[in-house]
Protein backbone atom coordinates (compact mmCIF):
# COMPACT_ATOMS: atom_id res chain seq x y z
CA UNK A 1 0.00 0.00 0.00
CA UNK A 2 2.89 2.35 0.72
CA UNK A 3 4.15 1.89 -2.83
CA UNK A 4 0.74 2.88 -4.21
CA UNK A 5 0.80 6.15 -2.29
CA UNK A 6 4.28 7.03 -3.54
CA UNK A 7 3.54 6.99 -7.26
CA UNK A 8 0.65 6.91 -9.66
CA UNK A 9 0.87 5.72 -13.27
CA UNK A 10 -1.59 6.33 -16.06
CA UNK A 11 -1.83 6.05 -19.81
CA UNK A 12 -0.17 9.47 -20.05
CA UNK A 13 2.41 9.65 -17.27
CA UNK A 14 3.67 8.52 -13.88
CA UNK A 15 3.99 10.98 -11.04
CA UNK A 16 4.40 11.29 -7.31
CA UNK A 17 1.36 12.60 -5.39
CA UNK A 18 3.39 15.43 -3.91
CA UNK A 19 4.35 16.54 -7.41
CA UNK A 20 0.77 16.42 -8.62
CA UNK A 21 -0.52 18.33 -5.62
CA UNK A 22 2.07 21.03 -6.29
CA UNK A 23 1.11 21.22 -9.96
CA UNK A 24 -2.58 21.49 -9.19
CA UNK A 25 -1.95 24.13 -6.53
CA UNK A 26 -0.15 26.23 -9.11
CA UNK A 27 -2.80 25.53 -11.76
CA UNK A 28 -5.66 26.53 -9.46
CA UNK A 29 -3.89 29.81 -8.90
CA UNK A 30 -4.22 30.59 -12.60
CA UNK A 31 -8.00 30.95 -12.29
CA UNK A 32 -7.86 33.41 -9.41
CA UNK A 33 -7.40 37.16 -9.65
CA UNK A 34 -3.87 38.17 -10.62
CA UNK A 35 -1.67 37.53 -7.60
CA UNK A 36 2.11 37.64 -7.74
CA UNK A 37 3.82 35.37 -5.28
CA UNK A 38 7.46 35.52 -4.32
CA UNK A 39 7.98 32.37 -6.39
CA UNK A 40 6.44 33.93 -9.49
CA UNK A 41 8.36 37.18 -9.06
CA UNK A 42 11.59 35.23 -8.68
CA UNK A 43 10.93 33.51 -11.98
CA UNK A 44 9.81 36.72 -13.63
CA UNK A 45 6.57 35.11 -14.76
CA UNK A 46 3.07 36.57 -14.54
CA UNK A 47 0.23 34.10 -14.98
CA UNK A 48 -3.06 35.24 -16.48
CA UNK A 49 -6.48 33.68 -16.11
CA UNK A 50 -7.55 31.48 -19.04
CA UNK A 51 -9.92 33.22 -21.44
CA UNK A 52 -12.37 30.35 -21.84
CA UNK A 53 -13.29 26.86 -20.78
CA UNK A 54 -10.43 24.49 -20.09
CA UNK A 55 -10.97 21.38 -22.15
CA UNK A 56 -9.31 19.65 -25.07
CA UNK A 57 -10.67 20.81 -28.44
CA UNK A 58 -13.00 18.57 -30.38
CA UNK A 59 -11.22 15.72 -32.13
CA UNK A 60 -11.16 16.25 -35.85
CA UNK A 61 -9.53 17.62 -38.97
CA UNK A 62 -8.63 21.31 -38.91
CA UNK A 63 -7.21 23.79 -41.40
CA UNK A 64 -4.15 25.60 -40.06
CA UNK A 65 -3.98 29.24 -41.14
CA UNK A 66 -0.95 31.48 -40.63
CA UNK A 67 -0.02 34.50 -42.74
CA UNK A 68 2.99 33.75 -44.93
CA UNK A 69 2.95 30.00 -44.21
CA UNK A 70 1.76 27.24 -46.56
CA UNK A 71 -1.73 25.90 -45.98
CA UNK A 72 -1.63 22.87 -43.70
CA UNK A 73 -4.03 20.35 -42.21
CA UNK A 74 -3.99 19.39 -38.54
CA UNK A 75 -5.34 16.05 -37.37
CA UNK A 76 -6.22 16.60 -33.71
CA UNK A 77 -7.09 13.89 -31.17
CA UNK A 78 -7.04 13.88 -27.38
CA UNK A 79 -6.04 11.18 -24.92
CA UNK A 80 -7.16 11.55 -21.30
CA UNK A 81 -6.93 9.78 -17.98
CA UNK A 82 -10.02 9.44 -15.83
CA UNK A 83 -9.64 11.94 -12.98
CA UNK A 84 -11.20 9.51 -10.53
CA UNK A 85 -8.40 7.13 -11.46
CA UNK A 86 -6.30 9.11 -8.98
CA UNK A 87 -7.13 8.89 -5.29
CA UNK A 88 -5.14 12.08 -4.65
CA UNK A 89 -7.89 14.46 -5.81
CA UNK A 90 -11.24 15.04 -4.17
CA UNK A 91 -12.69 17.58 -6.62
CA UNK A 92 -13.11 15.46 -9.73
CA UNK A 93 -15.30 18.16 -11.34
CA UNK A 94 -12.54 20.79 -11.27
CA UNK A 95 -12.01 21.72 -14.97
CA UNK A 96 -8.33 22.50 -14.45
CA UNK A 97 -7.70 19.05 -12.96
CA UNK A 98 -9.69 17.40 -15.75
CA UNK A 99 -7.74 19.24 -18.45
CA UNK A 100 -4.43 18.51 -16.73
CA UNK A 101 -5.18 14.80 -17.20
CA UNK A 102 -5.36 15.21 -21.00
CA UNK A 103 -2.91 15.49 -23.87
CA UNK A 104 -3.77 16.71 -27.37
CA UNK A 105 -2.03 14.85 -30.19
CA UNK A 106 -1.40 16.90 -33.34
CA UNK A 107 -0.39 15.58 -36.77
CA UNK A 108 0.31 18.39 -39.24
CA UNK A 109 0.66 17.71 -42.96
CA UNK A 110 0.50 19.40 -46.37
CA UNK A 111 -0.59 18.21 -49.81
CA UNK A 112 2.91 18.81 -51.18
CA UNK A 113 6.30 18.29 -49.55
CA UNK A 114 8.51 19.55 -52.37
CA UNK A 115 9.38 23.00 -51.04
CA UNK A 116 11.27 23.59 -47.79
CA UNK A 117 8.38 25.70 -46.46
CA UNK A 118 5.97 22.80 -47.04
CA UNK A 119 8.27 20.31 -45.34
CA UNK A 120 8.36 22.49 -42.22
CA UNK A 121 4.58 22.10 -41.93
CA UNK A 122 4.85 18.31 -41.66
CA UNK A 123 5.35 17.29 -38.02
CA UNK A 124 3.77 15.68 -34.98
CA UNK A 125 3.38 17.08 -31.48
CA UNK A 126 1.69 16.45 -28.14
CA UNK A 127 0.14 19.50 -26.48
CA UNK A 128 -0.39 19.87 -22.74
CA UNK A 129 -2.25 22.60 -20.89
CA UNK A 130 0.25 25.35 -19.99
CA UNK A 131 -0.92 28.65 -18.52
CA UNK A 132 -4.38 28.09 -19.96
CA UNK A 133 -3.19 27.28 -23.51
CA UNK A 134 -2.61 23.94 -25.24
CA UNK A 135 1.12 24.10 -25.97
CA UNK A 136 3.69 21.91 -27.70
CA UNK A 137 7.16 22.25 -29.21
CA UNK A 138 8.66 20.91 -32.42
CA UNK A 139 12.37 20.78 -33.26
CA UNK A 140 12.91 21.59 -36.93
CA UNK A 141 16.34 20.56 -38.22
CA UNK A 142 15.93 22.83 -41.25
CA UNK A 143 13.99 25.58 -39.51
CA UNK A 144 16.62 28.26 -40.15
CA UNK A 145 17.70 29.24 -43.65
CA UNK A 146 21.35 30.34 -43.48
CA UNK A 147 22.94 33.05 -45.67
CA UNK A 148 24.99 30.43 -47.55
CA UNK A 149 21.89 28.40 -48.39
CA UNK A 150 22.39 25.74 -45.73
CA UNK A 151 19.96 25.19 -42.85
CA UNK A 152 20.09 25.00 -39.07
CA UNK A 153 17.80 23.88 -36.27
CA UNK A 154 14.99 25.95 -34.81
CA UNK A 155 12.49 25.40 -32.01
CA UNK A 156 8.86 25.93 -32.99
CA UNK A 157 6.30 26.43 -30.22
CA UNK A 158 2.56 26.36 -30.85
CA UNK A 159 0.13 27.54 -28.16
CA UNK A 160 -3.62 27.85 -28.74
CA UNK A 161 -6.88 28.46 -26.91
CA UNK A 162 -9.37 25.60 -27.03
CA UNK A 163 -12.37 27.94 -27.17
CA UNK A 164 -11.33 30.46 -29.84
CA UNK A 165 -9.02 28.01 -31.64
CA UNK A 166 -6.53 30.82 -32.16
CA UNK A 167 -2.96 30.91 -30.96
CA UNK A 168 0.63 31.99 -31.40
CA UNK A 169 3.44 30.27 -33.29
CA UNK A 170 6.84 31.17 -31.83
CA UNK A 171 9.98 30.39 -33.84
CA UNK A 172 13.27 30.53 -31.96
CA UNK A 173 16.87 29.86 -32.97
CA UNK A 174 20.25 30.39 -31.38
CA UNK A 175 23.57 31.70 -32.68
CA UNK A 176 23.78 29.56 -35.82
CA UNK A 177 25.47 29.86 -39.23
CA UNK A 178 26.59 33.42 -38.60
CA UNK A 179 23.15 34.64 -37.53
CA UNK A 180 22.33 36.28 -34.22
CA UNK A 181 19.81 34.54 -31.93
CA UNK A 182 16.29 35.54 -32.93
CA UNK A 183 12.66 34.95 -32.02
CA UNK A 184 9.61 35.50 -34.19
CA UNK A 185 5.94 35.31 -33.17
CA UNK A 186 3.06 34.86 -35.59
CA UNK A 187 -0.67 34.44 -34.87
CA UNK A 188 -2.53 31.46 -36.30
CA UNK A 189 -6.03 30.03 -36.33
CA UNK A 190 -7.57 26.59 -36.66
CA UNK A 191 -10.80 25.97 -38.55
CA UNK A 192 -12.75 22.76 -37.97
CA UNK A 193 -13.32 20.79 -41.16
CA UNK A 194 -14.59 17.33 -40.20
CA UNK A 195 -14.67 14.80 -37.34
CA UNK A 196 -12.22 11.93 -37.21
CA UNK A 197 -13.19 8.70 -38.92
CA UNK A 198 -13.06 6.42 -37.07
CA UNK A 199 -13.33 8.42 -33.84
CA UNK A 200 -10.61 8.10 -31.18
CA UNK A 201 -11.54 6.87 -27.71
CA UNK A 202 -10.64 9.81 -25.48
CA UNK A 203 -10.74 7.81 -22.22
CA UNK A 204 -9.17 4.38 -22.91
CA UNK A 205 -9.07 3.51 -19.21
CA UNK A 206 -12.22 3.14 -17.11
CA UNK A 207 -11.83 3.78 -13.38
CA UNK A 208 -14.17 3.12 -10.50
CA UNK A 209 -14.64 5.23 -7.36
CA UNK A 210 -11.76 3.55 -5.54
CA UNK A 211 -9.28 4.33 -8.32
CA UNK A 212 -9.11 0.85 -9.83
CA UNK A 213 -8.71 1.22 -13.60
CA UNK A 214 -9.19 -1.39 -16.29
GROMACS .gro file of C-alpha atoms in nm:
model
  214
    1UNK     CA    1   0.000   0.000   0.000
    2UNK     CA    2   0.289   0.235   0.072
    3UNK     CA    3   0.415   0.189  -0.283
    4UNK     CA    4   0.074   0.288  -0.421
    5UNK     CA    5   0.080   0.615  -0.229
    6UNK     CA    6   0.428   0.703  -0.354
    7UNK     CA    7   0.354   0.699  -0.726
    8UNK     CA    8   0.065   0.691  -0.966
    9UNK     CA    9   0.087   0.572  -1.327
   10UNK     CA   10  -0.159   0.633  -1.606
   11UNK     CA   11  -0.183   0.605  -1.981
   12UNK     CA   12  -0.017   0.947  -2.005
   13UNK     CA   13   0.241   0.965  -1.727
   14UNK     CA   14   0.367   0.852  -1.388
   15UNK     CA   15   0.399   1.098  -1.104
   16UNK     CA   16   0.440   1.129  -0.731
   17UNK     CA   17   0.136   1.260  -0.539
   18UNK     CA   18   0.339   1.543  -0.391
   19UNK     CA   19   0.435   1.654  -0.741
   20UNK     CA   20   0.077   1.642  -0.862
   21UNK     CA   21  -0.052   1.833  -0.562
   22UNK     CA   22   0.207   2.103  -0.629
   23UNK     CA   23   0.111   2.122  -0.996
   24UNK     CA   24  -0.258   2.149  -0.919
   25UNK     CA   25  -0.195   2.413  -0.653
   26UNK     CA   26  -0.015   2.623  -0.911
   27UNK     CA   27  -0.280   2.553  -1.176
   28UNK     CA   28  -0.566   2.653  -0.946
   29UNK     CA   29  -0.389   2.981  -0.890
   30UNK     CA   30  -0.422   3.059  -1.260
   31UNK     CA   31  -0.800   3.095  -1.229
   32UNK     CA   32  -0.786   3.341  -0.941
   33UNK     CA   33  -0.740   3.716  -0.965
   34UNK     CA   34  -0.387   3.817  -1.062
   35UNK     CA   35  -0.167   3.753  -0.760
   36UNK     CA   36   0.211   3.764  -0.774
   37UNK     CA   37   0.382   3.537  -0.528
   38UNK     CA   38   0.746   3.552  -0.432
   39UNK     CA   39   0.798   3.237  -0.639
   40UNK     CA   40   0.644   3.393  -0.949
   41UNK     CA   41   0.836   3.718  -0.906
   42UNK     CA   42   1.159   3.523  -0.868
   43UNK     CA   43   1.093   3.351  -1.198
   44UNK     CA   44   0.981   3.672  -1.363
   45UNK     CA   45   0.657   3.511  -1.476
   46UNK     CA   46   0.307   3.657  -1.454
   47UNK     CA   47   0.023   3.410  -1.498
   48UNK     CA   48  -0.306   3.524  -1.648
   49UNK     CA   49  -0.648   3.368  -1.611
   50UNK     CA   50  -0.755   3.148  -1.904
   51UNK     CA   51  -0.992   3.322  -2.144
   52UNK     CA   52  -1.237   3.035  -2.184
   53UNK     CA   53  -1.329   2.686  -2.078
   54UNK     CA   54  -1.043   2.449  -2.009
   55UNK     CA   55  -1.097   2.138  -2.215
   56UNK     CA   56  -0.931   1.965  -2.507
   57UNK     CA   57  -1.067   2.081  -2.844
   58UNK     CA   58  -1.300   1.857  -3.038
   59UNK     CA   59  -1.122   1.572  -3.213
   60UNK     CA   60  -1.116   1.625  -3.585
   61UNK     CA   61  -0.953   1.762  -3.897
   62UNK     CA   62  -0.863   2.131  -3.891
   63UNK     CA   63  -0.721   2.379  -4.140
   64UNK     CA   64  -0.415   2.560  -4.006
   65UNK     CA   65  -0.398   2.924  -4.114
   66UNK     CA   66  -0.095   3.148  -4.063
   67UNK     CA   67  -0.002   3.450  -4.274
   68UNK     CA   68   0.299   3.375  -4.493
   69UNK     CA   69   0.295   3.000  -4.421
   70UNK     CA   70   0.176   2.724  -4.656
   71UNK     CA   71  -0.173   2.590  -4.598
   72UNK     CA   72  -0.163   2.287  -4.370
   73UNK     CA   73  -0.403   2.035  -4.221
   74UNK     CA   74  -0.399   1.939  -3.854
   75UNK     CA   75  -0.534   1.605  -3.737
   76UNK     CA   76  -0.622   1.660  -3.371
   77UNK     CA   77  -0.709   1.389  -3.117
   78UNK     CA   78  -0.704   1.388  -2.738
   79UNK     CA   79  -0.604   1.118  -2.492
   80UNK     CA   80  -0.716   1.155  -2.130
   81UNK     CA   81  -0.693   0.978  -1.798
   82UNK     CA   82  -1.002   0.944  -1.583
   83UNK     CA   83  -0.964   1.194  -1.298
   84UNK     CA   84  -1.120   0.951  -1.053
   85UNK     CA   85  -0.840   0.713  -1.146
   86UNK     CA   86  -0.630   0.911  -0.898
   87UNK     CA   87  -0.713   0.889  -0.529
   88UNK     CA   88  -0.514   1.208  -0.465
   89UNK     CA   89  -0.789   1.446  -0.581
   90UNK     CA   90  -1.124   1.504  -0.417
   91UNK     CA   91  -1.269   1.758  -0.662
   92UNK     CA   92  -1.311   1.546  -0.973
   93UNK     CA   93  -1.530   1.816  -1.134
   94UNK     CA   94  -1.254   2.079  -1.127
   95UNK     CA   95  -1.201   2.172  -1.497
   96UNK     CA   96  -0.833   2.250  -1.445
   97UNK     CA   97  -0.770   1.905  -1.296
   98UNK     CA   98  -0.969   1.740  -1.575
   99UNK     CA   99  -0.774   1.924  -1.845
  100UNK     CA  100  -0.443   1.851  -1.673
  101UNK     CA  101  -0.518   1.480  -1.720
  102UNK     CA  102  -0.536   1.521  -2.100
  103UNK     CA  103  -0.291   1.549  -2.387
  104UNK     CA  104  -0.377   1.671  -2.737
  105UNK     CA  105  -0.203   1.485  -3.019
  106UNK     CA  106  -0.140   1.690  -3.334
  107UNK     CA  107  -0.039   1.558  -3.677
  108UNK     CA  108   0.031   1.839  -3.924
  109UNK     CA  109   0.066   1.771  -4.296
  110UNK     CA  110   0.050   1.940  -4.637
  111UNK     CA  111  -0.059   1.821  -4.981
  112UNK     CA  112   0.291   1.881  -5.118
  113UNK     CA  113   0.630   1.829  -4.955
  114UNK     CA  114   0.851   1.955  -5.237
  115UNK     CA  115   0.938   2.300  -5.104
  116UNK     CA  116   1.127   2.359  -4.779
  117UNK     CA  117   0.838   2.570  -4.646
  118UNK     CA  118   0.597   2.280  -4.704
  119UNK     CA  119   0.827   2.031  -4.534
  120UNK     CA  120   0.836   2.249  -4.222
  121UNK     CA  121   0.458   2.210  -4.193
  122UNK     CA  122   0.485   1.831  -4.166
  123UNK     CA  123   0.535   1.729  -3.802
  124UNK     CA  124   0.377   1.568  -3.498
  125UNK     CA  125   0.338   1.708  -3.148
  126UNK     CA  126   0.169   1.645  -2.814
  127UNK     CA  127   0.014   1.950  -2.648
  128UNK     CA  128  -0.039   1.987  -2.274
  129UNK     CA  129  -0.225   2.260  -2.089
  130UNK     CA  130   0.025   2.535  -1.999
  131UNK     CA  131  -0.092   2.865  -1.852
  132UNK     CA  132  -0.438   2.809  -1.996
  133UNK     CA  133  -0.319   2.728  -2.351
  134UNK     CA  134  -0.261   2.394  -2.524
  135UNK     CA  135   0.112   2.410  -2.597
  136UNK     CA  136   0.369   2.191  -2.770
  137UNK     CA  137   0.716   2.225  -2.921
  138UNK     CA  138   0.866   2.091  -3.242
  139UNK     CA  139   1.237   2.078  -3.326
  140UNK     CA  140   1.291   2.159  -3.693
  141UNK     CA  141   1.634   2.056  -3.822
  142UNK     CA  142   1.593   2.283  -4.125
  143UNK     CA  143   1.399   2.558  -3.951
  144UNK     CA  144   1.662   2.826  -4.015
  145UNK     CA  145   1.770   2.924  -4.365
  146UNK     CA  146   2.135   3.034  -4.348
  147UNK     CA  147   2.294   3.305  -4.567
  148UNK     CA  148   2.499   3.043  -4.755
  149UNK     CA  149   2.189   2.840  -4.839
  150UNK     CA  150   2.239   2.574  -4.573
  151UNK     CA  151   1.996   2.519  -4.285
  152UNK     CA  152   2.009   2.500  -3.907
  153UNK     CA  153   1.780   2.388  -3.627
  154UNK     CA  154   1.499   2.595  -3.481
  155UNK     CA  155   1.249   2.540  -3.201
  156UNK     CA  156   0.886   2.593  -3.299
  157UNK     CA  157   0.630   2.643  -3.022
  158UNK     CA  158   0.256   2.636  -3.085
  159UNK     CA  159   0.013   2.754  -2.816
  160UNK     CA  160  -0.362   2.785  -2.874
  161UNK     CA  161  -0.688   2.846  -2.691
  162UNK     CA  162  -0.937   2.560  -2.703
  163UNK     CA  163  -1.237   2.794  -2.717
  164UNK     CA  164  -1.133   3.046  -2.984
  165UNK     CA  165  -0.902   2.801  -3.164
  166UNK     CA  166  -0.653   3.082  -3.216
  167UNK     CA  167  -0.296   3.091  -3.096
  168UNK     CA  168   0.063   3.199  -3.140
  169UNK     CA  169   0.344   3.027  -3.329
  170UNK     CA  170   0.684   3.117  -3.183
  171UNK     CA  171   0.998   3.039  -3.384
  172UNK     CA  172   1.327   3.053  -3.196
  173UNK     CA  173   1.687   2.986  -3.297
  174UNK     CA  174   2.025   3.039  -3.138
  175UNK     CA  175   2.357   3.170  -3.268
  176UNK     CA  176   2.378   2.956  -3.582
  177UNK     CA  177   2.547   2.986  -3.923
  178UNK     CA  178   2.659   3.342  -3.860
  179UNK     CA  179   2.315   3.464  -3.753
  180UNK     CA  180   2.233   3.628  -3.422
  181UNK     CA  181   1.981   3.454  -3.193
  182UNK     CA  182   1.629   3.554  -3.293
  183UNK     CA  183   1.266   3.495  -3.202
  184UNK     CA  184   0.961   3.550  -3.419
  185UNK     CA  185   0.594   3.531  -3.317
  186UNK     CA  186   0.306   3.486  -3.559
  187UNK     CA  187  -0.067   3.444  -3.487
  188UNK     CA  188  -0.253   3.146  -3.630
  189UNK     CA  189  -0.603   3.003  -3.633
  190UNK     CA  190  -0.757   2.659  -3.666
  191UNK     CA  191  -1.080   2.597  -3.855
  192UNK     CA  192  -1.275   2.276  -3.797
  193UNK     CA  193  -1.332   2.079  -4.116
  194UNK     CA  194  -1.459   1.733  -4.020
  195UNK     CA  195  -1.467   1.480  -3.734
  196UNK     CA  196  -1.222   1.193  -3.721
  197UNK     CA  197  -1.319   0.870  -3.892
  198UNK     CA  198  -1.306   0.642  -3.707
  199UNK     CA  199  -1.333   0.842  -3.384
  200UNK     CA  200  -1.061   0.810  -3.118
  201UNK     CA  201  -1.154   0.687  -2.771
  202UNK     CA  202  -1.064   0.981  -2.548
  203UNK     CA  203  -1.074   0.781  -2.222
  204UNK     CA  204  -0.917   0.438  -2.291
  205UNK     CA  205  -0.907   0.351  -1.921
  206UNK     CA  206  -1.222   0.314  -1.711
  207UNK     CA  207  -1.183   0.378  -1.338
  208UNK     CA  208  -1.417   0.312  -1.050
  209UNK     CA  209  -1.464   0.523  -0.736
  210UNK     CA  210  -1.176   0.355  -0.554
  211UNK     CA  211  -0.928   0.433  -0.832
  212UNK     CA  212  -0.911   0.085  -0.983
  213UNK     CA  213  -0.871   0.122  -1.360
  214UNK     CA  214  -0.919  -0.139  -1.629
   0.00000   0.00000   0.00000
